[in-house]
Amino acid sequence: MGLIDIFSEEFLKLAIAVDGFTEGETFKGALIFDNSTEEDSGLVRKCTLTVSPEVDLNYGDIFRRVSGSETFQITGEDTGESPEMATFSFRQFSVEDYNSSTSVSGSLIITDGSSTVILPLGTDYSVSRARIGSSATASDGSTVLDIIGSKVTLSVSDITLPREEAVALVGMIESSPFLCVTYPDISESVTMDMLFDIPKLEATEYDDDGVCTWCAVSITATGKGVE
């Protein structure tokens, strides 16, 4: 059976929502598990998804088989050309089992509960914590600091995003400055509500018609509460 013959498997795109997923459009393709990992439930299964060029899929997209409940996420795209012997064009993506606690092997995830932007794998970011409290001068002249907790600040500088995702991120922040962000910390994944500044955008790439296709985005957000 040729690859084109198994393009009939049907999948359903999913979007992260407050209480699970919302269902999107369906598409057809072929999902092939690598190194027979489909049978080993103790490992994160890695797969290759092959679809026709017309299928709209992007890094970080989540989907499942229409015929089952298994959920997968796109972790990369093979940007190479179709083999010369191929009689049709296609796109291929690297895929893994979806893990809601880490997602895309630890990428940063920003969501308002209905829309989600996933920053590329390996994004450089910094997390700083500042003590929050009040100070007073004791009778002996020493300074006493009454610490309430700490505030977290998250910064991402000049991350390059497709124009559509940059516009979606700015739109979420303009609609509601408080968003939920998940980021990989030293030992585990952290999820918290944060107050976002409106990002700085800088056009970096244009198409043949002079329309911006990629933007450099700088993001700053502060924890909503005190830890």
PDB file of C-alpha atoms in Angstrom:
ATOM      1  CA  MET A   1       0.000   0.000   0.000  1.00  0.00           C
ATOM      2  CA  GLY A   2       1.441   3.412  -0.987  1.00  0.00           C
ATOM      3  CA  LEU A   3       1.489   6.437   1.294  1.00  0.00           C
ATOM      4  CA  ILE A   4      -1.169   8.168  -0.771  1.00  0.00           C
ATOM      5  CA  ASP A   5      -3.450   5.177  -0.216  1.00  0.00           C
ATOM      6  CA  ILE A   6      -3.551   5.728   3.538  1.00  0.00           C
ATOM      7  CA  PHE A   7      -4.245   9.472   3.416  1.00  0.00           C
ATOM      8  CA  SER A   8      -7.849   8.550   4.198  1.00  0.00           C
ATOM      9  CA  GLU A   9      -7.286   8.415   7.992  1.00  0.00           C
ATOM     10  CA  GLU A  10      -9.304  11.237   9.503  1.00  0.00           C
ATOM     11  CA  PHE A  11      -8.118  13.541  12.309  1.00  0.00           C
ATOM     12  CA  LEU A  12      -9.715  16.356  14.312  1.00  0.00           C
ATOM     13  CA  LYS A  13      -7.909  19.564  15.273  1.00  0.00           C
ATOM     14  CA  LEU A  14      -8.287  20.614  18.927  1.00  0.00           C
ATOM     15  CA  ALA A  15      -7.854  23.887  20.806  1.00  0.00           C
ATOM     16  CA  ILE A  16      -7.076  24.169  24.524  1.00  0.00           C
ATOM     17  CA  ALA A  17     -10.063  25.428  26.557  1.00  0.00           C
ATOM     18  CA  VAL A  18     -10.678  26.015  30.253  1.00  0.00           C
ATOM     19  CA  ASP A  19     -12.426  22.659  30.729  1.00  0.00           C
ATOM     20  CA  GLY A  20     -10.535  20.577  28.163  1.00  0.00           C
ATOM     21  CA  PHE A  21     -10.617  21.011  24.390  1.00  0.00           C
ATOM     22  CA  THR A  22     -12.827  22.615  21.794  1.00  0.00           C
ATOM     23  CA  GLU A  23     -13.082  20.801  18.470  1.00  0.00           C
ATOM     24  CA  GLY A  24     -12.020  22.379  15.204  1.00  0.00           C
ATOM     25  CA  GLU A  25     -11.855  21.261  11.588  1.00  0.00           C
ATOM     26  CA  THR A  26     -11.045  17.763  10.402  1.00  0.00           C
ATOM     27  CA  PHE A  27      -8.256  16.758   8.038  1.00  0.00           C
ATOM     28  CA  LYS A  28      -6.918  13.579   6.455  1.00  0.00           C
ATOM     29  CA  GLY A  29      -3.401  12.182   6.607  1.00  0.00           C
ATOM     30  CA  ALA A  30      -1.156   9.284   7.577  1.00  0.00           C
ATOM     31  CA  LEU A  31       0.239   8.861  11.108  1.00  0.00           C
ATOM     32  CA  ILE A  32       3.221   6.512  11.321  1.00  0.00           C
ATOM     33  CA  PHE A  33       4.815   5.627  14.683  1.00  0.00           C
ATOM     34  CA  ASP A  34       8.602   5.624  14.812  1.00  0.00           C
ATOM     35  CA  ASN A  35      10.649   2.641  16.004  1.00  0.00           C
ATOM     36  CA  SER A  36       7.565   0.621  17.004  1.00  0.00           C
ATOM     37  CA  THR A  37       6.943   2.878  20.027  1.00  0.00           C
ATOM     38  CA  GLU A  38       3.163   2.583  19.567  1.00  0.00           C
ATOM     39  CA  GLU A  39       3.152  -0.567  21.672  1.00  0.00           C
ATOM     40  CA  ASP A  40       5.320   0.814  24.499  1.00  0.00           C
ATOM     41  CA  SER A  41       2.987   2.811  26.753  1.00  0.00           C
ATOM     42  CA  GLY A  42       5.874   3.698  29.081  1.00  0.00           C
ATOM     43  CA  LEU A  43       7.480   6.020  26.532  1.00  0.00           C
ATOM     44  CA  VAL A  44       6.472   9.260  24.868  1.00  0.00           C
ATOM     45  CA  ARG A  45       5.553   8.011  21.420  1.00  0.00           C
ATOM     46  CA  LYS A  46       7.095   9.806  18.473  1.00  0.00           C
ATOM     47  CA  CYS A  47       5.373   9.755  15.113  1.00  0.00           C
ATOM     48  CA  THR A  48       5.471  11.198  11.622  1.00  0.00           C
ATOM     49  CA  LEU A  49       2.320  12.810  10.266  1.00  0.00           C
ATOM     50  CA  THR A  50       2.046  13.152   6.494  1.00  0.00           C
ATOM     51  CA  VAL A  51      -0.633  15.340   4.923  1.00  0.00           C
ATOM     52  CA  SER A  52      -1.299  17.059   1.619  1.00  0.00           C
ATOM     53  CA  PRO A  53       0.097  20.632   1.198  1.00  0.00           C
ATOM     54  CA  GLU A  54      -3.415  22.083   1.463  1.00  0.00           C
ATOM     55  CA  VAL A  55      -3.865  20.967   5.087  1.00  0.00           C
ATOM     56  CA  ASP A  56      -3.424  23.936   7.459  1.00  0.00           C
ATOM     57  CA  LEU A  57      -1.204  22.698  10.309  1.00  0.00           C
ATOM     58  CA  ASN A  58       1.407  24.526  12.377  1.00  0.00           C
ATOM     59  CA  TYR A  59       3.941  23.947  15.139  1.00  0.00           C
ATOM     60  CA  GLY A  60       2.194  23.182  18.443  1.00  0.00           C
ATOM     61  CA  ASP A  61      -1.165  22.216  16.924  1.00  0.00           C
ATOM     62  CA  ILE A  62      -3.049  19.530  18.869  1.00  0.00           C
ATOM     63  CA  PHE A  63      -5.182  16.865  17.207  1.00  0.00           C
ATOM     64  CA  ARG A  64      -6.664  13.409  17.693  1.00  0.00           C
ATOM     65  CA  ARG A  65      -7.916  10.579  15.584  1.00  0.00           C
ATOM     66  CA  VAL A  66     -11.622  10.874  14.819  1.00  0.00           C
ATOM     67  CA  SER A  67     -11.896   7.151  15.486  1.00  0.00           C
ATOM     68  CA  GLY A  68     -10.219   7.296  18.922  1.00  0.00           C
ATOM     69  CA  SER A  69      -9.340   9.380  21.974  1.00  0.00           C
ATOM     70  CA  GLU A  70      -5.529   9.500  21.634  1.00  0.00           C
ATOM     71  CA  THR A  71      -4.293  13.098  21.518  1.00  0.00           C
ATOM     72  CA  PHE A  72      -1.149  14.232  19.714  1.00  0.00           C
ATOM     73  CA  GLN A  73       0.803  17.457  19.246  1.00  0.00           C
ATOM     74  CA  ILE A  74       3.019  18.710  16.416  1.00  0.00           C
ATOM     75  CA  THR A  75       6.598  19.297  17.609  1.00  0.00           C
ATOM     76  CA  GLY A  76       8.262  20.178  14.312  1.00  0.00           C
ATOM     77  CA  GLU A  77       8.040  20.110  10.532  1.00  0.00           C
ATOM     78  CA  ASP A  78      10.271  18.452   7.967  1.00  0.00           C
ATOM     79  CA  THR A  79      10.861  21.361   5.597  1.00  0.00           C
ATOM     80  CA  GLY A  80      12.699  19.254   3.010  1.00  0.00           C
ATOM     81  CA  GLU A  81      11.336  18.726  -0.465  1.00  0.00           C
ATOM     82  CA  SER A  82       9.307  15.701  -1.493  1.00  0.00           C
ATOM     83  CA  PRO A  83      11.465  12.828  -2.803  1.00  0.00           C
ATOM     84  CA  GLU A  84      12.068  12.904  -6.569  1.00  0.00           C
ATOM     85  CA  MET A  85      10.314   9.541  -7.002  1.00  0.00           C
ATOM     86  CA  ALA A  86       7.146  10.855  -5.334  1.00  0.00           C
ATOM     87  CA  THR A  87       4.261  11.367  -7.733  1.00  0.00           C
ATOM     88  CA  PHE A  88       2.488  13.804  -5.399  1.00  0.00           C
ATOM     89  CA  SER A  89       3.365  16.610  -2.971  1.00  0.00           C
ATOM     90  CA  PHE A  90       3.016  16.380   0.797  1.00  0.00           C
ATOM     91  CA  ARG A  91       4.062  17.903   4.130  1.00  0.00           C
ATOM     92  CA  GLN A  92       5.507  15.901   7.018  1.00  0.00           C
ATOM     93  CA  PHE A  93       5.493  16.782  10.715  1.00  0.00           C
ATOM     94  CA  SER A  94       7.157  15.358  13.814  1.00  0.00           C
ATOM     95  CA  VAL A  95       4.486  14.403  16.339  1.00  0.00           C
ATOM     96  CA  GLU A  96       4.413  13.262  19.985  1.00  0.00           C
ATOM     97  CA  ASP A  97       1.754  12.223  22.476  1.00  0.00           C
ATOM     98  CA  TYR A  98       0.158  15.359  23.924  1.00  0.00           C
ATOM     99  CA  ASN A  99       1.116  16.002  27.557  1.00  0.00           C
ATOM    100  CA  SER A 100      -0.994  18.728  29.170  1.00  0.00           C
ATOM    101  CA  SER A 101       1.562  19.338  31.947  1.00  0.00           C
ATOM    102  CA  THR A 102       4.516  20.117  29.689  1.00  0.00           C
ATOM    103  CA  SER A 103       3.264  20.327  26.098  1.00  0.00           C
ATOM    104  CA  VAL A 104       5.741  20.373  23.242  1.00  0.00           C
ATOM    105  CA  SER A 105       8.540  19.185  25.539  1.00  0.00           C
ATOM    106  CA  GLY A 106       8.447  22.234  27.777  1.00  0.00           C
ATOM    107  CA  SER A 107       7.485  25.106  25.477  1.00  0.00           C
ATOM    108  CA  LEU A 108       5.963  28.295  26.864  1.00  0.00           C
ATOM    109  CA  ILE A 109       2.172  28.342  26.530  1.00  0.00           C
ATOM    110  CA  ILE A 110       0.028  31.483  26.813  1.00  0.00           C
ATOM    111  CA  THR A 111      -3.765  31.189  26.861  1.00  0.00           C
ATOM    112  CA  ASP A 112      -6.893  33.135  27.749  1.00  0.00           C
ATOM    113  CA  GLY A 113      -8.900  29.908  28.038  1.00  0.00           C
ATOM    114  CA  SER A 114     -10.204  29.920  24.479  1.00  0.00           C
ATOM    115  CA  SER A 115      -7.223  30.983  22.359  1.00  0.00           C
ATOM    116  CA  THR A 116      -3.655  29.731  22.819  1.00  0.00           C
ATOM    117  CA  VAL A 117      -0.215  30.753  21.561  1.00  0.00           C
ATOM    118  CA  ILE A 118       2.648  28.268  21.970  1.00  0.00           C
ATOM    119  CA  LEU A 119       6.121  29.787  21.732  1.00  0.00           C
ATOM    120  CA  PRO A 120       8.703  27.759  19.772  1.00  0.00           C
ATOM    121  CA  LEU A 121      10.629  24.967  21.443  1.00  0.00           C
ATOM    122  CA  GLY A 122      13.873  26.237  22.987  1.00  0.00           C
ATOM    123  CA  THR A 123      12.642  29.816  23.514  1.00  0.00           C
ATOM    124  CA  ASP A 124      15.113  31.829  25.603  1.00  0.00           C
ATOM    125  CA  TYR A 125      13.363  33.344  28.597  1.00  0.00           C
ATOM    126  CA  SER A 126      14.209  34.641  32.065  1.00  0.00           C
ATOM    127  CA  VAL A 127      12.304  34.353  35.324  1.00  0.00           C
ATOM    128  CA  SER A 128      13.081  36.647  38.242  1.00  0.00           C
ATOM    129  CA  ARG A 129      11.585  36.861  41.717  1.00  0.00           C
ATOM    130  CA  ALA A 130      11.448  40.009  43.835  1.00  0.00           C
ATOM    131  CA  ARG A 131      10.644  40.034  47.548  1.00  0.00           C
ATOM    132  CA  ILE A 132       7.449  41.850  48.507  1.00  0.00           C
ATOM    133  CA  GLY A 133       7.102  43.312  51.994  1.00  0.00           C
ATOM    134  CA  SER A 134       7.314  46.413  54.163  1.00  0.00           C
ATOM    135  CA  SER A 135      10.299  47.789  56.031  1.00  0.00           C
ATOM    136  CA  ALA A 136      10.555  49.684  59.316  1.00  0.00           C
ATOM    137  CA  THR A 137      13.331  51.091  61.485  1.00  0.00           C
ATOM    138  CA  ALA A 138      13.671  49.525  64.909  1.00  0.00           C
ATOM    139  CA  SER A 139      14.499  51.492  68.072  1.00  0.00           C
ATOM    140  CA  ASP A 140      18.149  50.456  67.799  1.00  0.00           C
ATOM    141  CA  GLY A 141      18.380  51.896  64.296  1.00  0.00           C
ATOM    142  CA  SER A 142      18.331  48.587  62.430  1.00  0.00           C
ATOM    143  CA  THR A 143      15.999  47.982  59.508  1.00  0.00           C
ATOM    144  CA  VAL A 144      13.371  45.287  59.833  1.00  0.00           C
ATOM    145  CA  LEU A 145      11.818  43.782  56.689  1.00  0.00           C
ATOM    146  CA  ASP A 146       8.450  42.073  57.013  1.00  0.00           C
ATOM    147  CA  ILE A 147       8.375  39.779  53.951  1.00  0.00           C
ATOM    148  CA  ILE A 148       4.928  38.939  52.553  1.00  0.00           C
ATOM    149  CA  GLY A 149       6.112  36.840  49.641  1.00  0.00           C
ATOM    150  CA  SER A 150       7.621  37.264  46.182  1.00  0.00           C
ATOM    151  CA  LYS A 151       6.525  38.418  42.734  1.00  0.00           C
ATOM    152  CA  VAL A 152       7.522  36.561  39.576  1.00  0.00           C
ATOM    153  CA  THR A 153       8.485  38.393  36.382  1.00  0.00           C
ATOM    154  CA  LEU A 154       8.760  36.533  33.072  1.00  0.00           C
ATOM    155  CA  SER A 155      10.667  38.035  30.136  1.00  0.00           C
ATOM    156  CA  VAL A 156      11.084  36.822  26.559  1.00  0.00           C
ATOM    157  CA  SER A 157      13.207  38.928  24.191  1.00  0.00           C
ATOM    158  CA  ASP A 158      12.953  38.982  20.397  1.00  0.00           C
ATOM    159  CA  ILE A 159      11.279  35.634  19.867  1.00  0.00           C
ATOM    160  CA  THR A 160      10.365  35.218  16.178  1.00  0.00           C
ATOM    161  CA  LEU A 161       6.748  34.254  15.496  1.00  0.00           C
ATOM    162  CA  PRO A 162       4.600  33.957  12.370  1.00  0.00           C
ATOM    163  CA  ARG A 163       2.648  37.179  11.889  1.00  0.00           C
ATOM    164  CA  GLU A 164      -0.670  35.420  12.569  1.00  0.00           C
ATOM    165  CA  GLU A 165       0.495  34.150  15.977  1.00  0.00           C
ATOM    166  CA  ALA A 166       2.009  37.518  16.916  1.00  0.00           C
ATOM    167  CA  VAL A 167      -1.293  39.224  16.069  1.00  0.00           C
ATOM    168  CA  ALA A 168      -3.224  36.591  18.068  1.00  0.00           C
ATOM    169  CA  LEU A 169      -0.971  37.131  21.108  1.00  0.00           C
ATOM    170  CA  VAL A 170      -1.360  40.906  21.022  1.00  0.00           C
ATOM    171  CA  GLY A 171      -5.121  40.504  20.578  1.00  0.00           C
ATOM    172  CA  MET A 172      -5.387  38.302  23.676  1.00  0.00           C
ATOM    173  CA  ILE A 173      -3.387  40.769  25.780  1.00  0.00           C
ATOM    174  CA  GLU A 174      -5.382  43.775  24.568  1.00  0.00           C
ATOM    175  CA  SER A 175      -8.647  41.970  25.373  1.00  0.00           C
ATOM    176  CA  SER A 176      -7.547  40.849  28.830  1.00  0.00           C
ATOM    177  CA  PRO A 177      -4.105  41.669  30.282  1.00  0.00           C
ATOM    178  CA  PHE A 178      -4.365  38.744  32.715  1.00  0.00           C
ATOM    179  CA  LEU A 179      -3.527  35.497  30.930  1.00  0.00           C
ATOM    180  CA  CYS A 180      -2.504  32.020  32.011  1.00  0.00           C
ATOM    181  CA  VAL A 181       1.091  31.086  31.199  1.00  0.00           C
ATOM    182  CA  THR A 182       2.848  27.724  31.526  1.00  0.00           C
ATOM    183  CA  TYR A 183       6.635  27.635  31.422  1.00  0.00           C
ATOM    184  CA  PRO A 184       9.331  25.065  32.259  1.00  0.00           C
ATOM    185  CA  ASP A 185      11.043  25.867  35.548  1.00  0.00           C
ATOM    186  CA  ILE A 186      14.193  24.231  36.937  1.00  0.00           C
ATOM    187  CA  SER A 187      12.517  21.024  38.076  1.00  0.00           C
ATOM    188  CA  GLU A 188       8.948  21.136  36.792  1.00  0.00           C
ATOM    189  CA  SER A 189       6.406  22.929  34.657  1.00  0.00           C
ATOM    190  CA  VAL A 190       4.823  26.002  36.295  1.00  0.00           C
ATOM    191  CA  THR A 191       1.374  27.402  35.465  1.00  0.00           C
ATOM    192  CA  MET A 192       0.144  30.756  36.794  1.00  0.00           C
ATOM    193  CA  ASP A 193      -1.948  33.800  35.937  1.00  0.00           C
ATOM    194  CA  MET A 194       0.202  36.746  34.894  1.00  0.00           C
ATOM    195  CA  LEU A 195      -0.271  40.409  34.010  1.00  0.00           C
ATOM    196  CA  PHE A 196       1.109  41.023  30.508  1.00  0.00           C
ATOM    197  CA  ASP A 197       2.456  44.253  29.090  1.00  0.00           C
ATOM    198  CA  ILE A 198       1.506  44.869  25.467  1.00  0.00           C
ATOM    199  CA  PRO A 199       4.342  43.224  23.478  1.00  0.00           C
ATOM    200  CA  LYS A 200       6.801  45.062  21.315  1.00  0.00           C
ATOM    201  CA  LEU A 201       6.576  43.878  17.681  1.00  0.00           C
ATOM    202  CA  GLU A 202       9.162  44.276  14.950  1.00  0.00           C
ATOM    203  CA  ALA A 203       8.644  43.023  11.392  1.00  0.00           C
ATOM    204  CA  THR A 204      11.502  40.720  10.335  1.00  0.00           C
ATOM    205  CA  GLU A 205      10.417  39.008   7.104  1.00  0.00           C
ATOM    206  CA  TYR A 206       8.194  39.969   4.177  1.00  0.00           C
ATOM    207  CA  ASP A 207       6.654  38.057   1.292  1.00  0.00           C
ATOM    208  CA  ASP A 208       7.056  38.944  -2.386  1.00  0.00           C
ATOM    209  CA  ASP A 209       4.222  41.486  -2.098  1.00  0.00           C
ATOM    210  CA  GLY A 210       5.891  43.312   0.796  1.00  0.00           C
ATOM    211  CA  VAL A 211       3.474  41.938   3.419  1.00  0.00           C
ATOM    212  CA  CYS A 212       4.987  41.093   6.809  1.00  0.00           C
ATOM    213  CA  THR A 213       5.088  37.327   7.415  1.00  0.00           C
ATOM    214  CA  TRP A 214       7.251  37.070  10.592  1.00  0.00           C
ATOM    215  CA  CYS A 215       7.651  39.335  13.642  1.00  0.00           C
ATOM    216  CA  ALA A 216      10.179  39.623  16.457  1.00  0.00           C
ATOM    217  CA  VAL A 217       8.227  39.809  19.720  1.00  0.00           C
ATOM    218  CA  SER A 218       9.386  40.915  23.168  1.00  0.00           C
ATOM    219  CA  ILE A 219       7.176  39.872  26.103  1.00  0.00           C
ATOM    220  CA  THR A 220       7.118  40.913  29.748  1.00  0.00           C
ATOM    221  CA  ALA A 221       4.639  39.549  32.320  1.00  0.00           C
ATOM    222  CA  THR A 222       4.323  39.740  36.108  1.00  0.00           C
ATOM    223  CA  GLY A 223       2.668  37.224  38.411  1.00  0.00           C
ATOM    224  CA  LYS A 224      -0.889  38.205  39.312  1.00  0.00           C
ATOM    225  CA  GLY A 225      -0.511  37.150  42.947  1.00  0.00           C
ATOM    226  CA  VAL A 226       2.197  36.965  45.569  1.00  0.00           C
ATOM    227  CA  GLU A 227       3.874  33.620  46.113  1.00  0.00           C
TER     228      GLU A 227
END
